[in-house]
Short mmCIF file of C-alpha atoms and ligand atoms in Angstrom, two decimals:
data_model
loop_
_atom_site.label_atom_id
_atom_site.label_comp_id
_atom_site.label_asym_id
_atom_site.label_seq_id
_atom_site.Cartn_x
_atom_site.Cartn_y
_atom_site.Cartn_z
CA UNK K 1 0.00 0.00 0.00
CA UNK K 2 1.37 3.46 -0.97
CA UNK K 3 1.60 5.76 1.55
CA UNK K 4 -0.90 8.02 -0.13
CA UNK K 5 -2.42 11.41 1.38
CA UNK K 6 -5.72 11.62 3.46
CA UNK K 7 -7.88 14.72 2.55
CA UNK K 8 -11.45 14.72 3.75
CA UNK K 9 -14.53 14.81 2.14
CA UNK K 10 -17.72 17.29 2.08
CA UNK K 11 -20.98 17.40 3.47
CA UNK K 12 -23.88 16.98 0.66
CA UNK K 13 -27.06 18.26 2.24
CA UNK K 14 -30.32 17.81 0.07
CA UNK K 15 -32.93 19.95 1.07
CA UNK K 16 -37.01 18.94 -0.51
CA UNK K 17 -35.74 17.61 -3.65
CA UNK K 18 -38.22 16.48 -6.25
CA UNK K 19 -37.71 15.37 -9.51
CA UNK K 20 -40.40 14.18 -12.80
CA UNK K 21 -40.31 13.28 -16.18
CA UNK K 22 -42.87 14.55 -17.52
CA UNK K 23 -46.17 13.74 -15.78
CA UNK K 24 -44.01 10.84 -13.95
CA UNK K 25 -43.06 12.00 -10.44
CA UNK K 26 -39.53 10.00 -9.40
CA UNK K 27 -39.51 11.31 -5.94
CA UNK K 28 -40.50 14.11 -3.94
CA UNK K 29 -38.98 16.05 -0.67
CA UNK K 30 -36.40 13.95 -0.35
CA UNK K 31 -33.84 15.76 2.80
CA UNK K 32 -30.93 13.97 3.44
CA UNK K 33 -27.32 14.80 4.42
CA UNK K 34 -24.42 13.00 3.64
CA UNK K 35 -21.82 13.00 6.48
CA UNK K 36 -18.36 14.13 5.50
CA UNK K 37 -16.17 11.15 5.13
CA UNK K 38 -18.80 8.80 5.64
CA UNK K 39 -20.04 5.94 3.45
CA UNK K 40 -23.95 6.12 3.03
CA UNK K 41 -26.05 3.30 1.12
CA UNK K 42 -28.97 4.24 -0.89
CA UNK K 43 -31.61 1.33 -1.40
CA UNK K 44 -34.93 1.07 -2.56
CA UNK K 45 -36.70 -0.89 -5.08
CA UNK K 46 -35.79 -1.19 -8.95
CA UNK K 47 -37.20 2.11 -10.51
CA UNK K 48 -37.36 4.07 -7.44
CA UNK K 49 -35.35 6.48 -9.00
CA UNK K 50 -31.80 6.05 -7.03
CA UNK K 51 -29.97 6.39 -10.20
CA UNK K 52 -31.44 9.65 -10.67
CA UNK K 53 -30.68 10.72 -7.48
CA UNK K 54 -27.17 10.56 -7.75
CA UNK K 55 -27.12 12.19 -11.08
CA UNK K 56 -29.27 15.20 -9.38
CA UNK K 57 -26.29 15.30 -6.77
CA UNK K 58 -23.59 16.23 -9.67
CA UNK K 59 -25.90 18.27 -11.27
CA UNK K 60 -26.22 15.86 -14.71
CA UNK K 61 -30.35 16.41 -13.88
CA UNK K 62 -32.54 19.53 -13.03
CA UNK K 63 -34.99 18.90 -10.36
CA UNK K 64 -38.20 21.00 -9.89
CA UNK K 65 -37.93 21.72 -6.46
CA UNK K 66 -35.04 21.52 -3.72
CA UNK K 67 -31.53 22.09 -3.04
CA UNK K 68 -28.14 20.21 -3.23
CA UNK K 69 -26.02 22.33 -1.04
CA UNK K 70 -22.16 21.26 -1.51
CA UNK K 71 -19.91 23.95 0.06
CA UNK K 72 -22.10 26.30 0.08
CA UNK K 73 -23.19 25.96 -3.95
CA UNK K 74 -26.82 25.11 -4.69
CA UNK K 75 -25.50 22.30 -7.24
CA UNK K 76 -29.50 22.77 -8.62
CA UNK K 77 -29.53 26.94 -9.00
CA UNK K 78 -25.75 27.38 -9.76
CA UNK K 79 -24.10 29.15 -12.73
CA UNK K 80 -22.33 27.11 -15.03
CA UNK K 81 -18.82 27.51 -13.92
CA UNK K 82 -19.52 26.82 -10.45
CA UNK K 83 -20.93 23.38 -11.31
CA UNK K 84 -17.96 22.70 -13.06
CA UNK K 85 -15.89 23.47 -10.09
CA UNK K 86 -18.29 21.72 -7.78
CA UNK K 87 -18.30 18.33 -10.17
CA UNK K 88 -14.41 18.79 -9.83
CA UNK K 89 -15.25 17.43 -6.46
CA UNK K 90 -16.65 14.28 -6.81
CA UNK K 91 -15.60 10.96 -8.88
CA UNK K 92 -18.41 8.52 -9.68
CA UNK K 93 -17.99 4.34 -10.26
CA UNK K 94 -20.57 3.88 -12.91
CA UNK K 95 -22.05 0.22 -13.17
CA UNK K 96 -20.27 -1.08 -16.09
CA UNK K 97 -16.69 1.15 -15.37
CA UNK K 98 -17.38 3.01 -18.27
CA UNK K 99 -14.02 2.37 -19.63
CA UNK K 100 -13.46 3.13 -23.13
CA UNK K 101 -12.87 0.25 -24.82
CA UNK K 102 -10.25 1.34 -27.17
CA UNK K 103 -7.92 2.29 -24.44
CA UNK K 104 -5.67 0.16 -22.33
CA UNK K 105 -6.04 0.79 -18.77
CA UNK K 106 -3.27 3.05 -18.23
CA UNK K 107 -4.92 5.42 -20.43
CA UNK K 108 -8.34 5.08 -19.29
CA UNK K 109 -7.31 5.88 -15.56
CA UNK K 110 -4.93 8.44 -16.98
CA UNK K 111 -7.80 10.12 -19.00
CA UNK K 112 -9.21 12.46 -16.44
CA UNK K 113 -5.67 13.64 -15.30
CA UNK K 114 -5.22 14.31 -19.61
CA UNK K 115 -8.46 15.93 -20.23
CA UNK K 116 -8.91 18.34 -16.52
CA UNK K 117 -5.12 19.38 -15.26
CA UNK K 118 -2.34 20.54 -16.65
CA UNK K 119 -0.01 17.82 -15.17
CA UNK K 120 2.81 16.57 -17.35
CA UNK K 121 2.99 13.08 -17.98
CA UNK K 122 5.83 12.02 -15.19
CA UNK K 123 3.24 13.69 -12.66
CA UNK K 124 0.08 11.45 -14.04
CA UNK K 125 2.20 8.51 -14.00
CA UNK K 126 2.95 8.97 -10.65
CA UNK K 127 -0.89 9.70 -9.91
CA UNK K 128 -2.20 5.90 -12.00
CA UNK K 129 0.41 4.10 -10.76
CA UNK K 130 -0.49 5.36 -7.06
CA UNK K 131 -4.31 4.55 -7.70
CA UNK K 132 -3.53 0.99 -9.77
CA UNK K 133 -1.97 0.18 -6.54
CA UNK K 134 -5.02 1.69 -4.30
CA UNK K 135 -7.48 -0.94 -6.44
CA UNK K 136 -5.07 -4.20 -6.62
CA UNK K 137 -4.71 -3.71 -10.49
CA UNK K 138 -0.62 -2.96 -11.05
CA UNK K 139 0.37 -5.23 -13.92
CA UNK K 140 -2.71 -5.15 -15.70
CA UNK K 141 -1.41 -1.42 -17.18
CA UNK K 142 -1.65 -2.40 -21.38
CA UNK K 143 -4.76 -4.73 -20.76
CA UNK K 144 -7.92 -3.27 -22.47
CA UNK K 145 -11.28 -3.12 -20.93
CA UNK K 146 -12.35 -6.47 -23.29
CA UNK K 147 -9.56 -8.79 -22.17
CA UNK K 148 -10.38 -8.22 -18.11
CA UNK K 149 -12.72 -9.52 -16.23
CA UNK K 150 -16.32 -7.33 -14.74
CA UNK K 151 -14.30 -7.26 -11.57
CA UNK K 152 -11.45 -5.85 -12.74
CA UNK K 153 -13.09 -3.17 -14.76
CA UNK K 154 -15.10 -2.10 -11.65
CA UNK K 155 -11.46 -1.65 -9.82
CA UNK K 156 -10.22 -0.08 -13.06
CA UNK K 157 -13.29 2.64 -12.87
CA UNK K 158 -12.44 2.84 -9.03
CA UNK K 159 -9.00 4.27 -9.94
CA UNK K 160 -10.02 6.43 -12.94
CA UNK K 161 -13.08 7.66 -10.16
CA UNK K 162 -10.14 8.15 -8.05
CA UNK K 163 -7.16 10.16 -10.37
CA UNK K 164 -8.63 13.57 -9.68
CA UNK K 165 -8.65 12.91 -5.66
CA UNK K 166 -12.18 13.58 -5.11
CA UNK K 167 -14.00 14.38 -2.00
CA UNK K 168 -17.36 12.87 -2.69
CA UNK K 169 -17.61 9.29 -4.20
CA UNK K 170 -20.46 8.10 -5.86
CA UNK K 171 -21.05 4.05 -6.65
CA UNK K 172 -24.13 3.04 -9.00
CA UNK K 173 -24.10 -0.64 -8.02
CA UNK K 174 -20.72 -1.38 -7.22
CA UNK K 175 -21.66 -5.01 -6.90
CA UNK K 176 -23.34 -5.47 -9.99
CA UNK K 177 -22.86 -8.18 -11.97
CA UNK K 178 -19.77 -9.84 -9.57
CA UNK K 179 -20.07 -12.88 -7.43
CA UNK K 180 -20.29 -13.23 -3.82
CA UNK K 181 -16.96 -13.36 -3.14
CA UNK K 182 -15.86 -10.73 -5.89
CA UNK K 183 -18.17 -8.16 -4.12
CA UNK K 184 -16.92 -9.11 -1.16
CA UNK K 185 -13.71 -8.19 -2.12
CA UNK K 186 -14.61 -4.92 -3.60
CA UNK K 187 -16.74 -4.37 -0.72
CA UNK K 188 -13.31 -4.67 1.57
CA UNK K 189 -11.69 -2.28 -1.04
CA UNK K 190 -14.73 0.07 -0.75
CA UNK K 191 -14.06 0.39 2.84
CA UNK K 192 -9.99 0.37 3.19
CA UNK K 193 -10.10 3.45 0.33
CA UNK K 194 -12.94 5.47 2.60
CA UNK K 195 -10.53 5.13 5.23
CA UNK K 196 -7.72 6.19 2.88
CA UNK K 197 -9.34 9.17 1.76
CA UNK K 198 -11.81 10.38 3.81
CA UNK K 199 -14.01 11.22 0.84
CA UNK K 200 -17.53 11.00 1.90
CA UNK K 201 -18.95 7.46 -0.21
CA UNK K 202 -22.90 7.31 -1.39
CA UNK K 203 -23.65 3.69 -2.90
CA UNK K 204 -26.49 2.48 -4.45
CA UNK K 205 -26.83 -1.14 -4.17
CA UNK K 206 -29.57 -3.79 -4.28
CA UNK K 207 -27.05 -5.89 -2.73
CA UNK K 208 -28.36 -6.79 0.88
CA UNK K 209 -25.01 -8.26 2.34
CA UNK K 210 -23.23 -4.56 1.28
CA UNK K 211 -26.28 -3.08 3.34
CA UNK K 212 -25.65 -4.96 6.35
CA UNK K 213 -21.79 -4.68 6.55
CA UNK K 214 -20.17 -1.95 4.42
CA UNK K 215 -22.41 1.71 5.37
CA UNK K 216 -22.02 4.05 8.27
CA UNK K 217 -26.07 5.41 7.54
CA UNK K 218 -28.60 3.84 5.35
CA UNK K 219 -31.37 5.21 3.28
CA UNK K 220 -34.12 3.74 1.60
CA UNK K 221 -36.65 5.36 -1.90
CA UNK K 222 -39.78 4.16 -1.87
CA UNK K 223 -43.02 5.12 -2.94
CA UNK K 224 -41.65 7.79 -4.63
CA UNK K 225 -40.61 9.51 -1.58
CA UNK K 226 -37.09 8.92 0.96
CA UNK K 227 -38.82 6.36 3.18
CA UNK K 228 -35.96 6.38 5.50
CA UNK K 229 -32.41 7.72 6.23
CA UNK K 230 -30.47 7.54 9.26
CA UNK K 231 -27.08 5.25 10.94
CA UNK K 232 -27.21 1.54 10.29
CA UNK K 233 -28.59 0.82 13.16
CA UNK K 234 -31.97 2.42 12.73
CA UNK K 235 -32.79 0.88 9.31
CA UNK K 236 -31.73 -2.36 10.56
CA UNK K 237 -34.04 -2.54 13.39
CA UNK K 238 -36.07 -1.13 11.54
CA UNK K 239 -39.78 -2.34 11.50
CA UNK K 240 -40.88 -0.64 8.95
CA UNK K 241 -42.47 -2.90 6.75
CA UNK K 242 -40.88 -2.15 3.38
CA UNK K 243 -37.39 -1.39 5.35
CA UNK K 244 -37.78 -4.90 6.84
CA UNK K 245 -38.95 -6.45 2.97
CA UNK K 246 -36.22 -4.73 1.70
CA UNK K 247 -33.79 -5.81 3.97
CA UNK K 248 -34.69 -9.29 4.32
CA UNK K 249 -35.27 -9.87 0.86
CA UNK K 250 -38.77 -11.20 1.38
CA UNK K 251 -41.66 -11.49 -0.93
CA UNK K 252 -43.79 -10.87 2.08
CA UNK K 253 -44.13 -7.17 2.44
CA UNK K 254 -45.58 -4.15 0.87
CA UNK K 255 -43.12 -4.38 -2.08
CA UNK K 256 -44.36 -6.10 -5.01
CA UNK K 257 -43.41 -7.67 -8.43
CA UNK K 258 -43.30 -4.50 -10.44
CA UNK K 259 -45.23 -1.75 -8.09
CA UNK K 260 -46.83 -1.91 -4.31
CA UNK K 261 -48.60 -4.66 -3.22
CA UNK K 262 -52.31 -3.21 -2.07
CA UNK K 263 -52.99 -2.97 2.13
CA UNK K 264 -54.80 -5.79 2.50
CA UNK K 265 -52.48 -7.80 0.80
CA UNK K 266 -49.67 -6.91 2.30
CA UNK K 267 -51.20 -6.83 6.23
CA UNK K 268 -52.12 -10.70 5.58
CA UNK K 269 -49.15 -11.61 4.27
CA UNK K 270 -46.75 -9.72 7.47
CA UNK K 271 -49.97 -11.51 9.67
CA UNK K 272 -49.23 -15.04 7.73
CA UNK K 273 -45.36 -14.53 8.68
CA UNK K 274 -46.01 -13.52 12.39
CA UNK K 275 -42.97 -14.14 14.45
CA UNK K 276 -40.78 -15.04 11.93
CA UNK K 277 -41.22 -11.41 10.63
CA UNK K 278 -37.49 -9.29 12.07
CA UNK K 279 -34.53 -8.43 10.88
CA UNK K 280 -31.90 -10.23 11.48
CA UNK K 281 -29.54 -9.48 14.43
CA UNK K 282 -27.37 -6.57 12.98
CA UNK K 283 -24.04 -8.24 12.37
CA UNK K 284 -20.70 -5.89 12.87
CA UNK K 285 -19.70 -3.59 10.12
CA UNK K 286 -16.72 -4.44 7.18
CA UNK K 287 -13.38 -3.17 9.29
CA UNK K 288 -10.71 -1.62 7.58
CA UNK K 289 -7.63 -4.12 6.26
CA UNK K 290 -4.40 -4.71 8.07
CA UNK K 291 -2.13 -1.97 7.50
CA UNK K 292 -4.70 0.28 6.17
CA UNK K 293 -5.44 3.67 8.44
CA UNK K 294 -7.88 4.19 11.09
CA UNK K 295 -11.27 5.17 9.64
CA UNK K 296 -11.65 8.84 10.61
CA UNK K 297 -15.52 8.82 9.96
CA UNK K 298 -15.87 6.16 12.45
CA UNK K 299 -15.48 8.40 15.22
CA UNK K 300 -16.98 11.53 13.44
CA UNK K 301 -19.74 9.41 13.37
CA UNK K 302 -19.92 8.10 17.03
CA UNK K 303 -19.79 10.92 18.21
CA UNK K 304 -22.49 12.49 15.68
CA UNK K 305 -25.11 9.41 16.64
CA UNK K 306 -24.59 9.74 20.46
CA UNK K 307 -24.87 13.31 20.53
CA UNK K 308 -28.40 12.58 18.49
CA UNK K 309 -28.96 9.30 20.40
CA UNK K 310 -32.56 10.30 22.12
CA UNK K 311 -33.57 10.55 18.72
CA UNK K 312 -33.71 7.20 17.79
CA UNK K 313 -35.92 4.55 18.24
CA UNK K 314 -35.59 2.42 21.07
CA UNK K 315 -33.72 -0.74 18.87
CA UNK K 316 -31.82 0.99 17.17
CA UNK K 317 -30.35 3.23 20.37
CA UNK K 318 -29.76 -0.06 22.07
CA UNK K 319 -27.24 -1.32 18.82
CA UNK K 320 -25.61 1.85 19.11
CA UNK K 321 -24.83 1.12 22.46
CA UNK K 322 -23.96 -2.07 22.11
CA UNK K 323 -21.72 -1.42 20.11
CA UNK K 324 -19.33 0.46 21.84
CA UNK K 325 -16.52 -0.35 24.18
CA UNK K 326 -16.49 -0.03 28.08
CA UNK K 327 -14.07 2.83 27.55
CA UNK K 328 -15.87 4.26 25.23
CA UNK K 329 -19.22 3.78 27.24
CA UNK K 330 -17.11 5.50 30.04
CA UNK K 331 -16.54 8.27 27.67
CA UNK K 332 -20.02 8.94 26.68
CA UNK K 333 -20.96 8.66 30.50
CA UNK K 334 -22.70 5.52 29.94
CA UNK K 335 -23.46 2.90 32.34
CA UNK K 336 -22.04 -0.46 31.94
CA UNK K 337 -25.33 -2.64 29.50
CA UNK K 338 -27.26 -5.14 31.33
CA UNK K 339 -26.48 -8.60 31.30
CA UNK K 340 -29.51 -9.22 29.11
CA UNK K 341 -28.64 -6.60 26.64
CA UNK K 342 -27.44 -7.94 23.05
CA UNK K 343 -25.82 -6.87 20.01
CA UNK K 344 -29.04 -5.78 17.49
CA UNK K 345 -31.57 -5.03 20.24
CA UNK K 346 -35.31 -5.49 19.76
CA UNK K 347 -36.22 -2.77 20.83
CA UNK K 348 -38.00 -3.97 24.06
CA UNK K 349 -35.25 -4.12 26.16
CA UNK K 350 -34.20 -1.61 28.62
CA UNK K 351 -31.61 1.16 26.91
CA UNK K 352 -28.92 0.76 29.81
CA UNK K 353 -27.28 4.32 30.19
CA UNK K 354 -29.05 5.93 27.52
CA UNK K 355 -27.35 9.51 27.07
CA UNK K 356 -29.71 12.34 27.43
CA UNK K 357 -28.40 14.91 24.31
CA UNK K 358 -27.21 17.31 26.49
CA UNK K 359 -25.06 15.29 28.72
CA UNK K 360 -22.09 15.47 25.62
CA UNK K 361 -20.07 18.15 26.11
CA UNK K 362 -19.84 20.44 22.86
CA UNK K 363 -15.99 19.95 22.63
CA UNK K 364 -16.26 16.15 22.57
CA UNK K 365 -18.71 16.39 19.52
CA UNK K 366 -17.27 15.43 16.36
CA UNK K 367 -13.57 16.09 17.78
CA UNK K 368 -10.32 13.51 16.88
CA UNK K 369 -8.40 13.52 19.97
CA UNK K 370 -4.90 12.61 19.49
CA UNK K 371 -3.69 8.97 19.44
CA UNK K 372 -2.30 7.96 22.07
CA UNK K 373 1.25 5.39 22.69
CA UNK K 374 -1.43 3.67 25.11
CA UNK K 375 -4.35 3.32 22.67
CA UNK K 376 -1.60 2.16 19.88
CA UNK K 377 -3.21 -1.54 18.84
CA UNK K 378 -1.03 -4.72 18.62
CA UNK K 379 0.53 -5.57 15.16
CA UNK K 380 -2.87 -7.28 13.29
CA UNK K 381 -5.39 -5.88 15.29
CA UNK K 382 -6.49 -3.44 12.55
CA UNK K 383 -8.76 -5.46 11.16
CA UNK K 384 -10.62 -5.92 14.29
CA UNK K 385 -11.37 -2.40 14.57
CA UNK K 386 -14.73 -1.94 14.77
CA UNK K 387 -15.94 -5.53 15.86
CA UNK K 388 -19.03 -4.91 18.95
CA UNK K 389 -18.32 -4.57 22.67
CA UNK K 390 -16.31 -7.37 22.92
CA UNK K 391 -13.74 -6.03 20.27
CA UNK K 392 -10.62 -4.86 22.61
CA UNK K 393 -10.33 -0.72 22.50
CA UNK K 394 -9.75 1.06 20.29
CA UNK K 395 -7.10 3.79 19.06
CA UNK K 396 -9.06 6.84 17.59
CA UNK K 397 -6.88 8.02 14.66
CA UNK K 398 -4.50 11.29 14.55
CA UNK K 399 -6.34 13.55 12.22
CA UNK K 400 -4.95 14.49 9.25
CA UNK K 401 -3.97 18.48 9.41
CA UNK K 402 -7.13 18.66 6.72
CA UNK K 403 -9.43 17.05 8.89
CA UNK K 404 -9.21 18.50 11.86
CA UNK K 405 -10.92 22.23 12.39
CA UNK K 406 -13.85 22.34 10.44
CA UNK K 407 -14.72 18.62 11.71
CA UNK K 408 -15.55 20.69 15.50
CA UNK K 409 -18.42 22.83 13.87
CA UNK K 410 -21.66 22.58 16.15
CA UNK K 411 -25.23 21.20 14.74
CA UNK K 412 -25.93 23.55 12.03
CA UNK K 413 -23.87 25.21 9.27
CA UNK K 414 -25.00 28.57 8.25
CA UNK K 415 -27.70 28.76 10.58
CA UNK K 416 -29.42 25.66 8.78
CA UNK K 417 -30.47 22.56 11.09
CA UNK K 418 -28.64 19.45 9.54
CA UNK K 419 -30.87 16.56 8.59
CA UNK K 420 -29.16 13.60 10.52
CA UNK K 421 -32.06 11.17 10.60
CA UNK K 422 -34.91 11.03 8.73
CA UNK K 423 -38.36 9.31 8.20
CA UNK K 424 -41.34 9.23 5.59
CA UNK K 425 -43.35 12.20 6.49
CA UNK K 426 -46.65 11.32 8.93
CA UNK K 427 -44.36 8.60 10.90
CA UNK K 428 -42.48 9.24 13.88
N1 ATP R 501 -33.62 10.81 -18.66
C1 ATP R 501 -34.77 10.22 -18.34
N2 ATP R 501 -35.91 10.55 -18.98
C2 ATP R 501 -37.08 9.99 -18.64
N3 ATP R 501 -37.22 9.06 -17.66
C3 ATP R 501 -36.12 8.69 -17.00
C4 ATP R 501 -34.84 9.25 -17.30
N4 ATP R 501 -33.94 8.71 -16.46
C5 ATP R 501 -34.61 7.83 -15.67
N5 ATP R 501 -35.92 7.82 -15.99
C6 ATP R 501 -36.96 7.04 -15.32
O1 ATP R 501 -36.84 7.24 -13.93
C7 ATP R 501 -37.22 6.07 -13.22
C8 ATP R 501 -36.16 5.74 -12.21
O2 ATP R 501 -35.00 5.30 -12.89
P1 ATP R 501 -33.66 4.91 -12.14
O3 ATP R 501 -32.76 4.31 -13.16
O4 ATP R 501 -33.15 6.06 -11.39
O5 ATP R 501 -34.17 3.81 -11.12
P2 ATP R 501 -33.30 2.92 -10.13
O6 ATP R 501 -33.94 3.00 -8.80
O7 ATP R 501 -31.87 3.30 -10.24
O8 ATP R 501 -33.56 1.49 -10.78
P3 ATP R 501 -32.67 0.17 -10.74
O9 ATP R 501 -32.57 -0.23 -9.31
O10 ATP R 501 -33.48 -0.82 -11.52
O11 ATP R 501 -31.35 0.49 -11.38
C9 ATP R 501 -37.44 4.98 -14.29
O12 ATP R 501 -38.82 4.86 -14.50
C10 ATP R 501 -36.76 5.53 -15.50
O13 ATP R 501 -37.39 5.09 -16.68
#
């Protein structure tokens, strides 16, 4: 692994964005943000529109209503030069790679280095050899898109995504078309170059196995509307019945063959599965590789959710605290979890400690202290990183000099409230 440089990504906030074609509404009020540095999934059934979404986010689509706020540009109400310094910013893995098919791989990772900078060639050299190495693919230089296999051209449109170091990442179905254990790979590699970077990630997957393990917050389209967005831990306890369809991959469920099922059909079918009905107990997110750096949007994140714990429901506040480790229980000023407490609570047991908002002082919020000799992990314990309560400490990473002063700013940014968490409008 090259000992490449870690810049940080940017906050995407989308404020009541709709978007038709026509008389065909895709979605409507859809208010999200995007967590610097963070990697958020985007799910929802086929045609829901999540492809569109992400090409409203760079701008390639004009909705009718809303905002995409990126550094302070209204990607949707911008002049044309600002979008093209805004789309400077991010670097997007397109299903297929969209290599070109006449050019070796070299070249096609080379092309955006070519076509947007000035660099000579001993600099872009430099650059796709540094990202060939990033994506596993030195060697395979002179190959051409047609002689490598759909895995490889995924990595090779990871390191052309990557060429321009950008701070937002987009993935259209990352796992498309790729076995279990290719995706699982790439899913590895999706995590290990978030903690490389720091760029904040958005993926759109059907894939429910890259759900469950690879995403700091999940979201879900459906109905033509952002059913759901919020840490991992609320969509999976989630019992929300197309959350829990979704996420299961059950026929049973308001989510039908081509559109929704009606409500009668769907309330018979969740009666007919009764207690078998549940996700699964939420299993421990993708750590980063051995020798690969801390995950900085880890602990952004922690302490993000815990400062906005009472918010969640009572399952999902109960994973979140599950998951951490005595010390860091001790940090949050958290009482030790009950015997009875496990990892992917319910939701009807007792919250042990739960941290009223207030009780986390504003200079622990979103802060990287330094690391510590004493929280330095054995040799191999990387990996590990971010396995439940059981998982021994853990060192919270130096931040890089990029990362570290706007990451203290307080709940809203330019006066506006951030939208952490959210849910379809009329639920709680
Ligand atoms: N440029 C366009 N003009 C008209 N309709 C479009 C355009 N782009 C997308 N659509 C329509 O928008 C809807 C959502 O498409 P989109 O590809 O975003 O769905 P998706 O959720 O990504 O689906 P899938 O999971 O199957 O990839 C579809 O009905 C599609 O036909």
């Amino acid at each position: 692994m090259s000992d490449v440089e870690v810049w940080m990504g940017v906050e995407v906030a989308v404020e009541g964005l709709s978007k038709s074609f026509g008389s065909q509404n895709i979605w409507s009020d859809v208010t999200l943000t995007l967590p610097t540095g963070e990697i958020s999934v985007l799910l929802g059934p086929s045609g829901t529109g999540k492809s569109v979404f992400l090409k409203a986010l760079v701008g390639l689509l004009s909705p009718e209503h809303g905002k995409v706020l990126i550094n302070g540009v209204d990607v949707c109400d911008c002049s044309e030069s600002k979008l093209y310094e805004v789309r400077k910013l991010f670097g997007v893995l397109f299903q297929d790679g969209a290599l070109f098919g006449s050019m070796n791989l070299y070249d096609n990772i080379a092309f955006p280095l070519r076509e947007h900078t000035s660099k000579g060639e001993t600099e872009v050299r430099r650059i796709v050899q540094e990202k060939m190495e990033m994506v596993g693919l030195v060697g395979s230089e002179t190959k051409l898109p047609g002689e490598i296999s759909g895995g490889m051209k995924k990595r090779a449109g990871l390191a052309r995504a990557l060429v321009l170091d950008p701070e937002i990442i987009l993935f259209d179905e990352p796992d498309s078309g790729l076995d279990p254990v290719r995706t699982a790979y790439l899913n590895q590699l999706i995590v290990d170059l978030n903690a490389q970077t720091d760029a904040t990630f958005l993926i759109v997957t059907h894939d429910i196995n890259t759900a469950r393990t690879v995403p700091d917050n999940i979201g879900m389209l459906y109905r033509r509307h952002l059913a759901m967005f919020g840490p991992r831990e609320m969509l999976l306890t989630s019992t929300e019945p197309a959350v829990e369809q979704f996420l299961n991959g059950r026929r049973a469920g308001p989510i039908g063959m081509s559109e929704e099922k009606d409500s009668g059909q769907t309330a018979a079918e969740l009666a007919e599965l009764g207690e078998d009905r549940g996700v699964p107990e939420i299993i421990p997110q993708l750590g980063i590789s051995p020798g690969v750096p801390e995950r900085a949007a880890v602990w952004r994140r922690q302490d993000r959710v815990m400062a906005n714990l009472d918010t969640l429901d009572p399952g999902a506040r109960q994973a979140v605290v599950n998951s951490l480790t005595p010390r860091e229980r001790e940090r949050y000023g958290l009482a030790e979890p009950s015997a009875s407490a496990a990892p992917g609570g319910s939701g009807t047991e007792t919250v042990s400690g739960t941290l009223p908002t207030d009780a986390l002082p504003t200079d622990r919020i979103a802060t990287l202290p330094e690391q510590s000799t004493a929280d330095t992990p054995p040799e191999g314990a990387a990996a590990d990183d971010q396995l439940p309560s059981a998982a021994p400490e853990r060192p919270r990473p130096t931040p890089h000099p990029r990362a570290a002063p706007e990451n203290s700013e307080p709940e809203t940014v330019g006066g506006r409230k951030r939208r952490w968490f959210s849910r379809k409008r009329g639920e709680r």
